Amino acid sequence: MAISTGAQNQNTAEHPATPLDKRIKVVLVGDGAVGKTSLVVSYSTNGFPGEYVPTAFDNYNVVVNVDGQPLNVQLCDTAGQDDFDPLRSLCYPETDVFLVCFSVVCPSSYHSVASRWINEVRKYCPNAPIILVGTKSDLRSDVRLMLQLARYGQSAITTIQGHQLAHRLGAVNYVETSALTQHDLKEAFDQAIVSALNTRRGGANLLYRRRKPPPLWRRWLCCWERPSSSET
């Protein structure tokens, strides 16, 4: 499935409604200050916000081309602070896919995914696919920050830990991103778009779904047919 980004706009009120089959809704959740707004701004405007401003919730629109067909993508940036819980839940109706975010240099935000965010998402949208996103991957190379974490007996979340959590929670996939360098930024949103469309079309999404092992007779047959080292 080929996806390319087209025209972008931020104000959804200035544009006519798009038919439901030609738009999807992507909601970003996660602890405050993990970089959700930076992801959305960097992806939708190709820019990087200069300072952190807590978000209640903001909507952005991006028009992408999927296999040559235009698709309107609504990006809902939500607040992670407890004070905004009532407002955040207003964003959840009709969500097609979630980006559940944590910062790879903030272990507490990683643990919040399992203890808080996955439960909230499943409560309101039990069938919506989830992409787990590790943000601020560029800061792993910040020596001063790594030393600061070590001082408190902590370390950056590894890529393996991210994949393990995605597997455990039944997420579609895990993607590490940097809004600053845009490393795998498009990949994260592309996966969200593809997952939403697959779900809408009744396709399979759970890449981490445990697969049953092949029957014993099939495994035995494979071993029997495998050529020996002397034959290769």
C-alpha positions as a Markdown table, in Angstrom:
| # | Residue | x | y | z |
|---|---|---|---|---|
| 1 | Met | 0.0 | 0.0 | 0.0 |
| 2 | Ala | 1.7 | 3.2 | -1.2 |
| 3 | Ile | 1.1 | 6.3 | 0.9 |
| 4 | Ser | 2.3 | 9.8 | 0.1 |
| 5 | Thr | 1.5 | 13.0 | 2.0 |
| 6 | Gly | -0.4 | 15.7 | 0.1 |
| 7 | Ala | -1.7 | 19.1 | 1.2 |
| 8 | Gln | -1.9 | 19.8 | 4.9 |
| 9 | Asn | -4.1 | 22.1 | 7.0 |
| 10 | Gln | -4.8 | 22.5 | 10.7 |
| 11 | Asn | -8.2 | 24.1 | 10.9 |
| 12 | Thr | -10.8 | 21.5 | 10.2 |
| 13 | Ala | -13.7 | 24.0 | 10.5 |
| 14 | Glu | -12.7 | 25.8 | 7.3 |
| 15 | His | -13.1 | 22.8 | 5.1 |
| 16 | Pro | -16.2 | 20.8 | 4.1 |
| 17 | Ala | -17.0 | 17.5 | 5.6 |
| 18 | Thr | -15.3 | 14.5 | 4.1 |
| 19 | Pro | -17.3 | 11.3 | 3.4 |
| 20 | Leu | -16.7 | 8.7 | 6.2 |
| 21 | Asp | -15.2 | 6.2 | 3.7 |
| 22 | Lys | -12.6 | 8.8 | 2.7 |
| 23 | Arg | -11.3 | 9.8 | 6.1 |
| 24 | Ile | -9.8 | 8.2 | 9.2 |
| 25 | Lys | -9.3 | 9.4 | 12.7 |
| 26 | Val | -6.0 | 8.9 | 14.5 |
| 27 | Val | -5.8 | 9.7 | 18.2 |
| 28 | Leu | -2.5 | 10.2 | 20.0 |
| 29 | Val | -2.4 | 9.4 | 23.8 |
| 30 | Gly | 0.3 | 9.1 | 26.4 |
| 31 | Asp | 1.8 | 10.9 | 29.4 |
| 32 | Gly | 2.3 | 14.7 | 29.3 |
| 33 | Ala | 5.5 | 16.0 | 27.7 |
| 34 | Val | 6.3 | 12.7 | 25.9 |
| 35 | Gly | 6.3 | 14.6 | 22.5 |
| 36 | Lys | 2.8 | 13.9 | 21.1 |
| 37 | Thr | 2.3 | 17.4 | 19.8 |
| 38 | Ser | 5.8 | 17.5 | 18.3 |
| 39 | Leu | 5.0 | 14.3 | 16.4 |
| 40 | Val | 1.9 | 15.8 | 15.0 |
| 41 | Val | 3.4 | 19.2 | 14.1 |
| 42 | Ser | 6.5 | 17.7 | 12.6 |
| 43 | Tyr | 4.5 | 15.3 | 10.5 |
| 44 | Ser | 1.7 | 17.7 | 9.4 |
| 45 | Thr | 3.8 | 20.9 | 8.9 |
| 46 | Asn | 7.4 | 19.6 | 8.5 |
| 47 | Gly | 8.3 | 21.8 | 11.3 |
| 48 | Phe | 9.3 | 21.4 | 15.0 |
| 49 | Pro | 7.6 | 23.3 | 17.8 |
| 50 | Gly | 10.1 | 25.5 | 19.8 |
| 51 | Glu | 8.6 | 25.2 | 23.3 |
| 52 | Tyr | 6.4 | 22.8 | 25.2 |
| 53 | Val | 2.9 | 24.0 | 25.7 |
| 54 | Pro | 0.5 | 21.5 | 27.4 |
| 55 | Thr | -2.3 | 20.5 | 25.1 |
| 56 | Ala | -6.0 | 20.1 | 26.0 |
| 57 | Phe | -6.7 | 18.7 | 22.6 |
| 58 | Asp | -6.1 | 19.9 | 19.1 |
| 59 | Asn | -7.2 | 18.6 | 15.7 |
| 60 | Tyr | -5.0 | 18.6 | 12.6 |
| 61 | Asn | -5.9 | 17.5 | 9.1 |
| 62 | Val | -3.6 | 15.9 | 6.6 |
| 63 | Val | -4.5 | 14.7 | 3.2 |
| 64 | Val | -2.6 | 11.7 | 2.0 |
| 65 | Asn | -2.7 | 9.6 | -1.2 |
| 66 | Val | -3.2 | 5.9 | -0.6 |
| 67 | Asp | -2.6 | 3.9 | -3.8 |
| 68 | Gly | -3.4 | 7.1 | -5.7 |
| 69 | Gln | -6.6 | 7.9 | -3.9 |
| 70 | Pro | -6.9 | 10.9 | -1.5 |
| 71 | Leu | -7.6 | 10.2 | 2.1 |
| 72 | Asn | -8.3 | 12.8 | 4.8 |
| 73 | Val | -6.5 | 11.9 | 8.0 |
| 74 | Gln | -7.7 | 13.6 | 11.2 |
| 75 | Leu | -5.0 | 13.8 | 13.8 |
| 76 | Cys | -6.3 | 14.3 | 17.4 |
| 77 | Asp | -3.5 | 15.4 | 19.8 |
| 78 | Thr | -4.7 | 14.9 | 23.4 |
| 79 | Ala | -3.4 | 15.9 | 26.8 |
| 80 | Gly | -1.8 | 13.3 | 29.1 |
| 81 | Gln | -2.4 | 15.2 | 32.4 |
| 82 | Asp | -5.1 | 14.0 | 34.8 |
| 83 | Asp | -6.8 | 17.4 | 34.8 |
| 84 | Phe | -7.7 | 16.9 | 31.2 |
| 85 | Asp | -9.3 | 13.4 | 31.5 |
| 86 | Pro | -12.9 | 14.6 | 30.8 |
| 87 | Leu | -11.8 | 16.5 | 27.7 |
| 88 | Arg | -9.6 | 13.7 | 26.4 |
| 89 | Ser | -12.5 | 11.2 | 26.4 |
| 90 | Leu | -14.4 | 13.5 | 24.1 |
| 91 | Cys | -11.9 | 12.7 | 21.4 |
| 92 | Tyr | -12.4 | 9.0 | 21.5 |
| 93 | Pro | -15.7 | 8.4 | 19.6 |
| 94 | Glu | -15.2 | 7.2 | 16.0 |
| 95 | Thr | -11.5 | 6.7 | 16.5 |
| 96 | Asp | -10.1 | 4.4 | 13.8 |
| 97 | Val | -6.6 | 3.9 | 15.3 |
| 98 | Phe | -4.6 | 5.0 | 18.3 |
| 99 | Leu | -0.9 | 6.0 | 18.6 |
| 100 | Val | -0.1 | 5.2 | 22.2 |
| 101 | Cys | 3.1 | 7.2 | 22.9 |
| 102 | Phe | 5.9 | 7.1 | 25.5 |
| 103 | Ser | 9.3 | 8.7 | 25.6 |
| 104 | Val | 12.2 | 6.3 | 25.3 |
| 105 | Val | 14.1 | 8.5 | 27.8 |
| 106 | Cys | 11.3 | 8.6 | 30.3 |
| 107 | Pro | 10.8 | 5.2 | 31.9 |
| 108 | Ser | 7.8 | 6.3 | 33.9 |
| 109 | Ser | 6.0 | 7.1 | 30.6 |
| 110 | Tyr | 6.8 | 3.6 | 29.3 |
| 111 | His | 5.3 | 2.0 | 32.4 |
| 112 | Ser | 2.2 | 4.2 | 32.1 |
| 113 | Val | 1.4 | 2.6 | 28.8 |
| 114 | Ala | 0.5 | -0.7 | 30.5 |
| 115 | Ser | -0.8 | 0.7 | 33.8 |
| 116 | Arg | -3.0 | 3.5 | 32.4 |
| 117 | Trp | -3.2 | 4.1 | 28.7 |
| 118 | Ile | -4.0 | 0.7 | 27.3 |
| 119 | Asn | -6.8 | 0.4 | 29.8 |
| 120 | Glu | -8.3 | 3.7 | 28.9 |
| 121 | Val | -8.1 | 3.1 | 25.2 |
| 122 | Arg | -9.7 | -0.3 | 25.5 |
| 123 | Lys | -12.4 | 1.0 | 27.7 |
| 124 | Tyr | -13.6 | 3.5 | 25.1 |
| 125 | Cys | -12.6 | 1.8 | 21.8 |
| 126 | Pro | -12.1 | -1.9 | 22.4 |
| 127 | Asn | -11.7 | -2.8 | 18.8 |
| 128 | Ala | -9.5 | 0.0 | 17.5 |
| 129 | Pro | -6.0 | -1.0 | 16.5 |
| 130 | Ile | -3.0 | 0.4 | 18.4 |
| 131 | Ile | 0.4 | 1.4 | 17.3 |
| 132 | Leu | 2.9 | 1.7 | 20.2 |
| 133 | Val | 5.2 | 4.7 | 19.5 |
| 134 | Gly | 8.5 | 5.4 | 21.3 |
| 135 | Thr | 9.3 | 9.1 | 21.0 |
| 136 | Lys | 12.5 | 11.2 | 21.3 |
| 137 | Ser | 14.7 | 8.4 | 20.1 |
| 138 | Asp | 17.4 | 11.0 | 19.2 |
| 139 | Leu | 17.9 | 11.7 | 22.9 |
| 140 | Arg | 19.4 | 8.3 | 23.5 |
| 141 | Ser | 22.7 | 9.9 | 22.2 |
| 142 | Asp | 22.4 | 12.7 | 24.8 |
| 143 | Val | 25.2 | 11.7 | 27.2 |
| 144 | Arg | 24.2 | 14.2 | 29.9 |
| 145 | Leu | 20.6 | 12.9 | 29.9 |
| 146 | Met | 21.8 | 9.3 | 30.1 |
| 147 | Leu | 24.0 | 10.2 | 33.1 |
| 148 | Gln | 21.1 | 11.9 | 34.7 |
| 149 | Leu | 19.0 | 8.8 | 34.3 |
| 150 | Ala | 21.8 | 6.6 | 35.6 |
| 151 | Arg | 22.0 | 8.8 | 38.7 |
| 152 | Tyr | 18.5 | 7.7 | 39.6 |
| 153 | Gly | 19.2 | 4.0 | 38.8 |
| 154 | Gln | 17.3 | 4.3 | 35.5 |
| 155 | Ser | 18.2 | 3.9 | 31.8 |
| 156 | Ala | 16.6 | 4.6 | 28.4 |
| 157 | Ile | 14.0 | 2.2 | 27.2 |
| 158 | Thr | 15.5 | -0.2 | 24.6 |
| 159 | Thr | 14.0 | -1.1 | 21.3 |
| 160 | Ile | 13.6 | -4.7 | 22.5 |
| 161 | Gln | 11.6 | -3.5 | 25.5 |
| 162 | Gly | 9.4 | -1.5 | 23.2 |
| 163 | His | 8.7 | -4.5 | 21.0 |
| 164 | Gln | 8.1 | -6.7 | 24.0 |
| 165 | Leu | 5.5 | -4.3 | 25.4 |
| 166 | Ala | 3.8 | -4.1 | 22.1 |
| 167 | His | 3.6 | -7.9 | 21.9 |
| 168 | Arg | 2.3 | -8.2 | 25.4 |
| 169 | Leu | -0.4 | -5.6 | 24.9 |
| 170 | Gly | -1.5 | -6.9 | 21.5 |
| 171 | Ala | -0.5 | -3.7 | 19.6 |
| 172 | Val | -0.2 | -3.9 | 15.8 |
| 173 | Asn | 3.5 | -2.8 | 16.0 |
| 174 | Tyr | 6.1 | -0.8 | 17.7 |
| 175 | Val | 7.8 | 2.2 | 16.0 |
| 176 | Glu | 10.6 | 4.4 | 17.4 |
| 177 | Thr | 10.5 | 8.0 | 16.2 |
| 178 | Ser | 12.1 | 11.4 | 16.5 |
| 179 | Ala | 10.0 | 14.5 | 15.8 |
| 180 | Leu | 13.3 | 16.5 | 15.7 |
| 181 | Thr | 15.1 | 14.4 | 13.1 |
| 182 | Gln | 11.9 | 12.8 | 11.7 |
| 183 | His | 13.4 | 9.4 | 11.9 |
| 184 | Asp | 10.6 | 6.9 | 11.2 |
| 185 | Leu | 8.1 | 9.6 | 11.7 |
| 186 | Lys | 6.3 | 8.9 | 8.5 |
| 187 | Glu | 6.5 | 5.2 | 9.2 |
| 188 | Ala | 4.6 | 5.6 | 12.4 |
| 189 | Phe | 1.7 | 7.4 | 10.8 |
| 190 | Asp | 1.8 | 5.2 | 7.7 |
| 191 | Gln | 1.3 | 2.1 | 9.9 |
| 192 | Ala | -1.6 | 3.9 | 11.7 |
| 193 | Ile | -3.2 | 4.6 | 8.3 |
| 194 | Val | -2.7 | 1.1 | 7.0 |
| 195 | Ser | -4.0 | -0.5 | 10.3 |
| 196 | Ala | -7.1 | 1.7 | 10.2 |
| 197 | Leu | -7.9 | 0.8 | 6.6 |
| 198 | Asn | -7.2 | -2.9 | 7.2 |
| 199 | Thr | -9.6 | -2.9 | 10.1 |
| 200 | Arg | -12.3 | -1.1 | 8.2 |
| 201 | Arg | -11.9 | -3.6 | 5.4 |
| 202 | Gly | -12.0 | -6.6 | 7.7 |
| 203 | Gly | -8.3 | -7.4 | 7.3 |
| 204 | Ala | -5.9 | -8.8 | 9.9 |
| 205 | Asn | -3.8 | -6.3 | 11.8 |
| 206 | Leu | -2.2 | -8.0 | 14.9 |
| 207 | Leu | 1.3 | -8.5 | 13.8 |
| 208 | Tyr | 2.1 | -9.7 | 17.3 |
| 209 | Arg | -0.7 | -12.2 | 17.5 |
| 210 | Arg | 0.6 | -15.5 | 18.7 |
| 211 | Arg | 0.5 | -18.1 | 15.9 |
| 212 | Lys | -0.2 | -21.7 | 16.6 |
| 213 | Pro | 2.8 | -24.0 | 15.9 |
| 214 | Pro | 2.6 | -26.2 | 12.8 |
| 215 | Pro | 1.2 | -29.7 | 13.5 |
| 216 | Leu | 3.8 | -32.3 | 14.6 |
| 217 | Trp | 3.4 | -34.3 | 11.4 |
| 218 | Arg | 4.2 | -31.1 | 9.3 |
| 219 | Arg | 7.3 | -30.4 | 11.3 |
| 220 | Trp | 8.5 | -34.0 | 11.0 |
| 221 | Leu | 7.9 | -33.9 | 7.2 |
| 222 | Cys | 9.9 | -30.6 | 6.9 |
| 223 | Cys | 12.8 | -32.2 | 8.8 |
| 224 | Trp | 12.6 | -35.4 | 6.6 |
| 225 | Glu | 12.6 | -33.4 | 3.4 |
| 226 | Arg | 15.5 | -31.0 | 4.5 |
| 227 | Pro | 18.7 | -32.0 | 2.5 |
| 228 | Ser | 21.7 | -33.0 | 4.6 |
| 229 | Ser | 24.8 | -30.9 | 4.7 |
| 230 | Ser | 26.6 | -33.4 | 2.4 |
| 231 | Glu | 24.0 | -32.9 | -0.3 |
| 232 | Thr | 24.3 | -29.1 | -0.4 |
